[in-house]
Every structure is written in structure tokens, then in C-alpha cells.
mmCIF file of C-alpha atoms in Angstrom:
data_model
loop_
_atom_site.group_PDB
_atom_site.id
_atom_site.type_symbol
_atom_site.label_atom_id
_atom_site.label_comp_id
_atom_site.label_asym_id
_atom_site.label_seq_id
_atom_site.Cartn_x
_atom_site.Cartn_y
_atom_site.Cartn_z
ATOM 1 C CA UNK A 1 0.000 0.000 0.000
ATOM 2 C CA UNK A 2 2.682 2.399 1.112
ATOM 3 C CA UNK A 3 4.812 1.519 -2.041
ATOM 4 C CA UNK A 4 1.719 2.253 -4.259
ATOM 5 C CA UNK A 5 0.914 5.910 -2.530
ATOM 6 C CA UNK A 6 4.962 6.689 -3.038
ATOM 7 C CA UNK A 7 5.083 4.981 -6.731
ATOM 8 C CA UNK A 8 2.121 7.754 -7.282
ATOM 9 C CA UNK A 9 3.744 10.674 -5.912
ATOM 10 C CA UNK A 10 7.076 9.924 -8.084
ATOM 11 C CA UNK A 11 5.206 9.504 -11.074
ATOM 12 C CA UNK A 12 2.802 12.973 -10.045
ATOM 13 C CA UNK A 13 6.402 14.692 -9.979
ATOM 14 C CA UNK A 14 8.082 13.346 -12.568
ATOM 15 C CA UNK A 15 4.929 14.038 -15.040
ATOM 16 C CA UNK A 16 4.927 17.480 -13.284
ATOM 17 C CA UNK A 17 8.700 17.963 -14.234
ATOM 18 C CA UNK A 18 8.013 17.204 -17.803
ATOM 19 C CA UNK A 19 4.734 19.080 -17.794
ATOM 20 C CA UNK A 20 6.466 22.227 -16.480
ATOM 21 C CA UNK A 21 8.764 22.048 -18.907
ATOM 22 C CA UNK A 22 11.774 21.021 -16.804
ATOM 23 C CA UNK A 23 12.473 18.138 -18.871
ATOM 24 C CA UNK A 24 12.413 16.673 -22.076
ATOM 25 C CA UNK A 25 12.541 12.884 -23.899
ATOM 26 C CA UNK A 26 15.798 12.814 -23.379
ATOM 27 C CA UNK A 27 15.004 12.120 -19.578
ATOM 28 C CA UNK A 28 12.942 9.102 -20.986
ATOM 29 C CA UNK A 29 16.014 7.482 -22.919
ATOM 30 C CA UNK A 30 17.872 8.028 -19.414
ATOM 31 C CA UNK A 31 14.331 6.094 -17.883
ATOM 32 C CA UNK A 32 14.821 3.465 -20.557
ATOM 33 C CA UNK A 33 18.658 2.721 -20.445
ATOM 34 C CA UNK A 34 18.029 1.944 -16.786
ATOM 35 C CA UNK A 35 17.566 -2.145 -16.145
ATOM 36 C CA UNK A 36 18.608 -5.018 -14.327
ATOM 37 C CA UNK A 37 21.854 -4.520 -15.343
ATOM 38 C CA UNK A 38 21.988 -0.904 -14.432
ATOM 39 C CA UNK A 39 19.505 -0.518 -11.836
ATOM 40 C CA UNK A 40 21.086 3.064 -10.217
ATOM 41 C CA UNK A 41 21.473 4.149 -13.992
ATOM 42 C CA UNK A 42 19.477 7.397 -13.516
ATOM 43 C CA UNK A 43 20.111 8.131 -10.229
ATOM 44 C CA UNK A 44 23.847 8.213 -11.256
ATOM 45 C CA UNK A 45 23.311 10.159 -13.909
ATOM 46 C CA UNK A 46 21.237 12.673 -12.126
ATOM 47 C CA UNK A 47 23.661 12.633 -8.836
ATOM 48 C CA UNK A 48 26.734 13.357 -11.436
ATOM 49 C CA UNK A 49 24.979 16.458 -13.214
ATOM 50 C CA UNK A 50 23.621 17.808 -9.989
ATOM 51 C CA UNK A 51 27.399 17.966 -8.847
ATOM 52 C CA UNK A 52 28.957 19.548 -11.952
ATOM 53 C CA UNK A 53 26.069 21.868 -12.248
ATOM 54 C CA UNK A 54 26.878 22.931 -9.030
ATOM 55 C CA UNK A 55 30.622 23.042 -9.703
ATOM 56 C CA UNK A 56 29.874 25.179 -13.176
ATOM 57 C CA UNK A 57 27.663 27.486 -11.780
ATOM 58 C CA UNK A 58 29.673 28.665 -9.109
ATOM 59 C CA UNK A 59 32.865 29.001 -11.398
ATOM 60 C CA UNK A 60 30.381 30.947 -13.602
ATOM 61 C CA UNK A 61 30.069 33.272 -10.578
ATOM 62 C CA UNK A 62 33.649 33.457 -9.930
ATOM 63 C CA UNK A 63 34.536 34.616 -13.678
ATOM 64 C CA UNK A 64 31.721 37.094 -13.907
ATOM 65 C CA UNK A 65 33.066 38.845 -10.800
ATOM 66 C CA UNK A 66 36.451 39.241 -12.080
ATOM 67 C CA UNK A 67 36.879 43.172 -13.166
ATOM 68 C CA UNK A 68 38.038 42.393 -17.067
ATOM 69 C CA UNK A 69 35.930 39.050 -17.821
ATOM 70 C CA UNK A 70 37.185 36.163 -20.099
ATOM 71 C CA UNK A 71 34.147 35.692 -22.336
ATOM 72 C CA UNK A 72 35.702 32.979 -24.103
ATOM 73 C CA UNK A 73 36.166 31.217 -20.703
ATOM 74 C CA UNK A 74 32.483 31.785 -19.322
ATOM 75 C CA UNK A 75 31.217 30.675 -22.869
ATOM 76 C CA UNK A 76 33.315 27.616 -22.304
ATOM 77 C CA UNK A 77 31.710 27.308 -18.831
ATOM 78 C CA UNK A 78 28.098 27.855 -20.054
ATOM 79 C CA UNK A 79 28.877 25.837 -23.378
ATOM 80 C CA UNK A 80 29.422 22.354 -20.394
ATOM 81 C CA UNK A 81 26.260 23.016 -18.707
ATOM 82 C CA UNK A 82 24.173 23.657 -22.164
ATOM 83 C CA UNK A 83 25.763 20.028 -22.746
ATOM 84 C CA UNK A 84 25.793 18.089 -19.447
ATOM 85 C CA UNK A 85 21.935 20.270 -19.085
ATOM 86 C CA UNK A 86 21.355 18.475 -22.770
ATOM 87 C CA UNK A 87 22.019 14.818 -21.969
ATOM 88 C CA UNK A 88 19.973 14.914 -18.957
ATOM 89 C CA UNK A 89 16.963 16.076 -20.387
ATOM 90 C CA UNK A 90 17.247 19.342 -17.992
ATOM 91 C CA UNK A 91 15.233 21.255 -20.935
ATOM 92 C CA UNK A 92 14.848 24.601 -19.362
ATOM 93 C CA UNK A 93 18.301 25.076 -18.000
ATOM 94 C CA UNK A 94 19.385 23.837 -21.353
ATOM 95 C CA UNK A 95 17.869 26.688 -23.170
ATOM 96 C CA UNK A 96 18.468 29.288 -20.645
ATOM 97 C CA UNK A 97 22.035 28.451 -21.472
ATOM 98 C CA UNK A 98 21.350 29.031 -25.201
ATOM 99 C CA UNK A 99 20.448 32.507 -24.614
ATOM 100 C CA UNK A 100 23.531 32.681 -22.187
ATOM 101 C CA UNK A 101 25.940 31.957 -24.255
ATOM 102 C CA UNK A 102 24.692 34.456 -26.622
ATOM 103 C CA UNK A 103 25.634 37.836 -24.061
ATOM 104 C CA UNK A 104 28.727 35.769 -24.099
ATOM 105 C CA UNK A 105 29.201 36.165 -27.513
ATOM 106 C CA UNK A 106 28.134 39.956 -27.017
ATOM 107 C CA UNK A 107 30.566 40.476 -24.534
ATOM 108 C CA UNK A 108 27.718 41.886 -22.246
ATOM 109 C CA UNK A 109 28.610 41.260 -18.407
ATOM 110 C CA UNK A 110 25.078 42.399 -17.305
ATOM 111 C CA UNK A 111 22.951 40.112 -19.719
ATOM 112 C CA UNK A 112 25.438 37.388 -18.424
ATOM 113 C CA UNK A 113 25.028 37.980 -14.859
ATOM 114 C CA UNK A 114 21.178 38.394 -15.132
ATOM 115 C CA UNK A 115 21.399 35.034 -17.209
ATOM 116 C CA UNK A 116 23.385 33.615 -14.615
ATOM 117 C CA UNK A 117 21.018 34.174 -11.809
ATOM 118 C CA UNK A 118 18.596 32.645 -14.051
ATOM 119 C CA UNK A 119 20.079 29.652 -14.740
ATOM 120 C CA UNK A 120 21.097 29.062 -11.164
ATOM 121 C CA UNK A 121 17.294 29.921 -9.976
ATOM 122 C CA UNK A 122 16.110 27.178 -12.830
ATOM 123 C CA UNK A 123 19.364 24.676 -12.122
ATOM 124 C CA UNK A 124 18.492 24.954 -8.137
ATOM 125 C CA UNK A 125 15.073 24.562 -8.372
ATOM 126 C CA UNK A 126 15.306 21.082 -11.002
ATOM 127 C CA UNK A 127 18.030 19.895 -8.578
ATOM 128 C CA UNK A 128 15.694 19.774 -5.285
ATOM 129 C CA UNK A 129 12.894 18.074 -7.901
ATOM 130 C CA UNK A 130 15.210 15.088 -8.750
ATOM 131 C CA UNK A 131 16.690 15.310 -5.044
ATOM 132 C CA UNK A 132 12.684 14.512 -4.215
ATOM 133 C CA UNK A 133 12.202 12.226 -7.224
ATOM 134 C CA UNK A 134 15.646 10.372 -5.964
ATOM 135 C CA UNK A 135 14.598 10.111 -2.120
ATOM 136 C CA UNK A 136 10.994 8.909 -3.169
ATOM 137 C CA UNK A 137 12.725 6.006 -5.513
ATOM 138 C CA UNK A 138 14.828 5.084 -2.245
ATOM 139 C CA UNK A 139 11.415 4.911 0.106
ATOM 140 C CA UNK A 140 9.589 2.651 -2.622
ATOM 141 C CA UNK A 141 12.777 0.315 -3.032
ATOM 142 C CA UNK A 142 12.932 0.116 0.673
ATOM 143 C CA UNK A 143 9.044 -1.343 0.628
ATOM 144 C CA UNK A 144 10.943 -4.515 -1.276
ATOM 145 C CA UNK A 145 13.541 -6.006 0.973
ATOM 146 C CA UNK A 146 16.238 -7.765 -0.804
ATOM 147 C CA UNK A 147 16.222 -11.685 0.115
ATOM 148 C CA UNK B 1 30.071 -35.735 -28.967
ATOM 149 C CA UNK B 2 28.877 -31.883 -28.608
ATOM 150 C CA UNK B 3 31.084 -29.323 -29.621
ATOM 151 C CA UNK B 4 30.784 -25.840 -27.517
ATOM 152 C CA UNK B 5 30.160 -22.649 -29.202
ATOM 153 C CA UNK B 6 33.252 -20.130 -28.083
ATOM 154 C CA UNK B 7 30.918 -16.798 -27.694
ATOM 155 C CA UNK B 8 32.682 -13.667 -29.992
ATOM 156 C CA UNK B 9 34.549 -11.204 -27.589
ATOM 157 C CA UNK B 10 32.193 -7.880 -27.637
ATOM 158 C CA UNK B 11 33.816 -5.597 -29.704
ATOM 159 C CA UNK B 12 35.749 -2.643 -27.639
ATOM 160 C CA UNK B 13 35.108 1.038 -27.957
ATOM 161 C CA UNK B 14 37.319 3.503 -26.478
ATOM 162 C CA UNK B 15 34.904 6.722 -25.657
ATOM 163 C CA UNK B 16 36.479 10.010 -25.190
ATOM 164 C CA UNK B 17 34.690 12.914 -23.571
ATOM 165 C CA UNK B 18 35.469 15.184 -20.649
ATOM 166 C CA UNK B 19 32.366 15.726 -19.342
ATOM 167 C CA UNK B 20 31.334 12.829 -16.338
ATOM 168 C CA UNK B 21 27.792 13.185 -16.846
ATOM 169 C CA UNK B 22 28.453 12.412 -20.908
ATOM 170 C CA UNK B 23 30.692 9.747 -20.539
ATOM 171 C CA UNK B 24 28.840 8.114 -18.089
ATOM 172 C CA UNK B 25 25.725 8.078 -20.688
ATOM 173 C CA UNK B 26 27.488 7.265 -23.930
ATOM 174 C CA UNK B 27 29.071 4.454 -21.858
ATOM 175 C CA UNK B 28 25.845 3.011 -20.841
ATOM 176 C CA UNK B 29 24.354 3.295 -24.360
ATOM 177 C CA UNK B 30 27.197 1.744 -25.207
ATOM 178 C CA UNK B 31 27.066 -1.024 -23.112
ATOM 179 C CA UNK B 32 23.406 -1.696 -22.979
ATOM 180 C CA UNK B 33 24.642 -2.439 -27.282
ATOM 181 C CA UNK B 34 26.512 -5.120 -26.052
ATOM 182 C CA UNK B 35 30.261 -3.473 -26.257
ATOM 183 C CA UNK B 36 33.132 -3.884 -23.602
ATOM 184 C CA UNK B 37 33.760 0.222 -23.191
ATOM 185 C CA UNK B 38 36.503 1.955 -21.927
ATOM 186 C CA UNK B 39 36.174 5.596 -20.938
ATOM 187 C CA UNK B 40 38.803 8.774 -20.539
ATOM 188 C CA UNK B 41 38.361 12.354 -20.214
ATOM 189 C CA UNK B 42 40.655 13.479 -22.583
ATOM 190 C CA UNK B 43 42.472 12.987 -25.918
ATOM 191 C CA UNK B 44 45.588 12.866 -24.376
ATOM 192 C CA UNK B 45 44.238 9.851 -22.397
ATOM 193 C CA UNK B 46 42.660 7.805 -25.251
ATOM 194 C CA UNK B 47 46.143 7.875 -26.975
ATOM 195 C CA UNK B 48 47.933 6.698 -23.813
ATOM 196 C CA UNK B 49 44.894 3.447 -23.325
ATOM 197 C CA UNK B 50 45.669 2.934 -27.603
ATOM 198 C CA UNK B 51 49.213 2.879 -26.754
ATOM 199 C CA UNK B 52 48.521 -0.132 -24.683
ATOM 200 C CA UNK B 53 45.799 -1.576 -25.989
ATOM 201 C CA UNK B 54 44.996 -1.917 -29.621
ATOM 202 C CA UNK B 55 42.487 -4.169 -29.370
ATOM 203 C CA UNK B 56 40.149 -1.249 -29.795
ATOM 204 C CA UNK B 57 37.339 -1.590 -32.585
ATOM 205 C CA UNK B 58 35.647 2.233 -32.862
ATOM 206 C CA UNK B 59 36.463 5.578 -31.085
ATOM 207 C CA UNK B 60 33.782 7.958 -29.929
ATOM 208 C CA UNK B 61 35.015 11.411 -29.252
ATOM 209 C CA UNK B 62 33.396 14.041 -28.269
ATOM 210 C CA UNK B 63 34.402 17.680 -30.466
ATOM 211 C CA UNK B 64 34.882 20.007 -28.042
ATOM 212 C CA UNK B 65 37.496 19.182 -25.266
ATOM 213 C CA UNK B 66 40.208 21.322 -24.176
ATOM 214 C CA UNK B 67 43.771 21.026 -24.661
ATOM 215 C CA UNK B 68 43.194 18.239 -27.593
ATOM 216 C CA UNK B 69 40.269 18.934 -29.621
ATOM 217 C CA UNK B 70 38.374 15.807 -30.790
ATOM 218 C CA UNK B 71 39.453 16.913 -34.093
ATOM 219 C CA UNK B 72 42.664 16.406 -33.266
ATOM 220 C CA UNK B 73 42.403 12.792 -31.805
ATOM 221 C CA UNK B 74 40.512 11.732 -34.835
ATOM 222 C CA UNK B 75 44.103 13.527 -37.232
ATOM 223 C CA UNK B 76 46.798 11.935 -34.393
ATOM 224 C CA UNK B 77 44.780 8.391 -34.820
ATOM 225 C CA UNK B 78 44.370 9.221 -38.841
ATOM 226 C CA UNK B 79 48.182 9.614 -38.934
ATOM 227 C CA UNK B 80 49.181 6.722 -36.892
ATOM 228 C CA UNK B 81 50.235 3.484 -38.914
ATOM 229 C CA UNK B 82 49.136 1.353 -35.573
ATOM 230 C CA UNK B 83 46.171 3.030 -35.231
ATOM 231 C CA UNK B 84 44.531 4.632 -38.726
ATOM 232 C CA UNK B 85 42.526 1.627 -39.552
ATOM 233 C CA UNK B 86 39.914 1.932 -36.277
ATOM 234 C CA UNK B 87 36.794 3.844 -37.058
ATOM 235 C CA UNK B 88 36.441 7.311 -35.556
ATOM 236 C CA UNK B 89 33.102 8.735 -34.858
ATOM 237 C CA UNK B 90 32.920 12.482 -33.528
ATOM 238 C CA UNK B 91 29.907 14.122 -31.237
ATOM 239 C CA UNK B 92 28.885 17.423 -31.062
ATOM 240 C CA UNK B 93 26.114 19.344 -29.423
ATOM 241 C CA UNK B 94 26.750 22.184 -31.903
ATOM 242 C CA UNK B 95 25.000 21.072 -35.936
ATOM 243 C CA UNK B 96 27.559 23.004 -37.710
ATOM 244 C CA UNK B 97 27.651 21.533 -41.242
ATOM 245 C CA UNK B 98 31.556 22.983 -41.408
ATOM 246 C CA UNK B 99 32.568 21.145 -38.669
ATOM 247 C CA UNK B 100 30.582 18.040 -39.758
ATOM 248 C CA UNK B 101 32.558 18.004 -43.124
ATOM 249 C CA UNK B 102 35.966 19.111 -41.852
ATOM 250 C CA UNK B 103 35.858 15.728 -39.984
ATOM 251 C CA UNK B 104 34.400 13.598 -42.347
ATOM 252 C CA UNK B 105 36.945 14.819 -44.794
ATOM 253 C CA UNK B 106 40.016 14.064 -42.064
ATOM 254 C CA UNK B 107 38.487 10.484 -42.249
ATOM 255 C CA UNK B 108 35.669 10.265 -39.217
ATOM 256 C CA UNK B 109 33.253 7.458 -39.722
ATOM 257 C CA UNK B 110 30.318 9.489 -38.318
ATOM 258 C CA UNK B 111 29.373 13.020 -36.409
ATOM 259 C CA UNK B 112 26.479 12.494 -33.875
ATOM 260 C CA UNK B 113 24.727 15.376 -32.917
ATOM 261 C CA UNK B 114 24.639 15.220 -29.281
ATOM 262 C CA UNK B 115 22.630 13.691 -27.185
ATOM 263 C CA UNK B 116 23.165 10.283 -28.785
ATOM 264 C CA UNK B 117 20.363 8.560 -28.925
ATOM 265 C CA UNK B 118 19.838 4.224 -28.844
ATOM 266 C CA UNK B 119 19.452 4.663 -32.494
ATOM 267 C CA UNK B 120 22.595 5.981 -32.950
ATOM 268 C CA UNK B 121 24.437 3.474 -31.563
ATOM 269 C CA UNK B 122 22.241 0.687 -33.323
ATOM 270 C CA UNK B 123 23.378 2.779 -36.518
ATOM 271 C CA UNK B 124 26.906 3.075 -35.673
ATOM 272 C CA UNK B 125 27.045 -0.812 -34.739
ATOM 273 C CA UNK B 126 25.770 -2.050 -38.228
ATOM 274 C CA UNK B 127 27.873 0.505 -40.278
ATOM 275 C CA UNK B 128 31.143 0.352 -38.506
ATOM 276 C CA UNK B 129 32.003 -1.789 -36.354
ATOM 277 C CA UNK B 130 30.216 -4.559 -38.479
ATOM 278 C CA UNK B 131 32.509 -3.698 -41.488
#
């Protein structure tokens, strides 16, 4: 019973993550790689980009405080997350990194710094949805001890 | 008298890219295909593993790495008597027809526009490493 009210919360949230526009199909072929033989597939995957998110965003911070900014070196930054964003499925921060890396290419510190807090609003807010997602996938594999 | 069947060896594929979260995806699509992979984070690296181990069937590189483009791998490996023979395939998140042809002309097997899809590998499987 308890497995069946948490199975239905994950899926309300995950449908809610897609629905919202969080996520795309690529999040799907992550769902679908995932199997007997890779059981923790996704929640790897997830774990991995939630810690280099983390890690890019706050060097993103770093370089955009500096008084003469290396464009080239933020785009490089932004151009990892628009990637790492991509093969998740994370479809908003994805394209909020699009339009990032375009005041890069502008050379325009304040569109990057508004973009930035942007993408770290978006990037903070999809982490503590797949934190939930993860901890809800650990509570329903808990209601089926291993033998 | 029955005679046992000695399975094939899965063919090997060396995948280069320096991002964790892409490696650790092309790997599994890679693997869920049936191939033994081995993984590094840079070019640099995949020609140190091909030094040692040429029992490599395809390379999958991603474009855009620092220090040694994937461009570059795929002209060191093109150059290489040892090593010109195995297939390269490139990825790229960025379409850019330029770069597409630059490395098909260098000798690349394939570009895959990033991120690789199940198909893609099923693709890459029956054209390359089949050959």
C-alpha cells in the first residue's frame, strides 16, 4: 500500500517535471537505459549532473566577478552546462544556457550575470525536484527487501 | 560428442569525452549495445589506453574538449600506422555543417549530434564496427 501511494507521488512529480517544462525525452532514454543490469542508472546520472552543475555554476560566478571578464572562458563554462543540461533532459536550463551563451558572444557582463542568476534559480530549483524524485525512488525500493 | 560454441569477444570502444555526466551516458548506451567500453576524459588519455591496448574496434570522441580537440584525436589516430585503420566517430552538441565536413573529410566514420540517442548506436554498430 505504502509503495503504491509513493510509486504515485514519483510519477505525479516526474509528469509534473516534464509538464512544467523542466524536462524533455531525453530524460525518458535516461528512464529506458536503466535495467537489471543498471539498476542506479538514472540516479547516477542525475547525482553526477547535480554535482557539476553545481561546480559550473559557481565558477560561472567566480569569472563574472572578475573586473576584465574572459568571455571565451564563461562561454566555455556555459557551453558544459548547455551540454551536461542536454544529456539529462534538464530542458529549461538547457535553453536558458542558449540565450547565455549568446551575451557571451556579445561580450555583455550584465545580460550574463542576469542570465546567470537565471540559470542558477532554474538549475536549483530542477536539482531539489530530482533530489525529491531520488529520495521517493529510495522509500519505494525500501518497501521490497532484498532476500 | 557436442562441440561448444566459443561466444565472440564484444567488440571494444574507447569513448572520449570530458564531461562525467556524458561519458557516463554514452558508456551506458554503449554497453546496454553489447560493447566492452573503456572511458577517458581526454584525448591525451585515449592515446595513452591505444598505446597499450589496440584491441580497440571504434572511437567515440566528443568535439569540443580542451587542450586536444576531438578533431585532433581523430588527425593523431588518422596519422598513426598502428592506429589509422579503427573507425572514428565524432559528437557534437553544436550542428555546424563545417565542422561536420571538416571531420568527415580528415576520415571520421560518423558526427552524432549530441545527445546520442539508442538509435545511434544501433546505426553506428551495423555501419562500422560490423565492417
Amino acid at each position: 500500500m505504502a509503495a503504491a501511494a509513493l510509486t504515485s507521488q514519483l510519477n505525479a512529480l516526474v509528469n509534473n517535471m516534464f509538464a512544467m517544462g523542466l524536462l524533455d525525452d531525453q530524460f525518458q532514454q535516461l528512464q529506458m537505459l536503466q535495467d537489471s543490469t543498471a539498476p542506479d542508472f538514472v540516479s547516477e546520472v542525475v547525482t553526477l549532473f547535480c554535482d557539476d552543475g553545481e561546480r559550473i555554476i559557481c565558477e560561472l560566478a567566480r569569472q563574472l566577478e572578475k573586473p576584465n571578464v574572459d568571455f571565451d572562458r564563461v562561454d566555455s563554462y556555459v557551453h558544459q552546462l548547455k551540454g551536461s543540461s542536454a544529456s539529462v533532459g534538464a530542458q529549461k536550463v538547457k535553453n536558458t544556457c542558449i540565450q547565455f551563451r549568446e551575451f557571451c558572444q556579445q561580450r555583455s557582463r550584465d545580460g550574463c550575470l542576469k542570465t546567470l542568476d537565471l540559470v542558477r534559480t532554474e538549475f536549483y530549483d530542477l536539482r531539489n525536484k530530482f533530489q525529491a524524485m531520488l529520495q521517493l525512488e529510495q522509500q519505494i525500493q525500501a518497501c521490497y527487501p532484498k532476500h | 560428442m557436442s562441440t561448444k560454441t566459443v561466444p565472440e569477444p564484444e567488440p571494444h570502444v574507447l569513448a572520449v569525452d570530458d564531461s562525467i555526466v556524458d561519458r557516463t551516458v554514452i558508456s551506458r548506451l554503449l554497453r546496454s549495445s553489447k560493447y566492452r567500453v573503456t572511458t577517458v576524459d581526454s584525448g591525451k588519455r585515449a592515446l595513452e589506453v591505444l598505446s597499450l591496448d589496440r584491441n580497440v574496434h571504434m572511437i567515440i570522441t566528443d568535439y569540443c574538449m580542451p587542450e586536444m580537440t576531438g578533431f585532433d584525436l581523430l588527425k593523431r589516430v588518422k596519422e598513426s600506422a598502428e592506429l589509422k585503420e579503427i573507425p572514428v566517430v565524432l559528437m557534437s552538441s553544436e550542428n555546424s555543417p563545417t565542422r561536420i565536413r571538416r571531420c568527415l573529410e580528415e576520415g571520421a566514420e560518423d558526427f552524432l549530434i549530441k545527445p546520442v540517442r539508442p538509435s545511434d548506436v544501433s546505426r553506428l554498430c551495423n555501419r562500422v564496427i560490423m565492417k
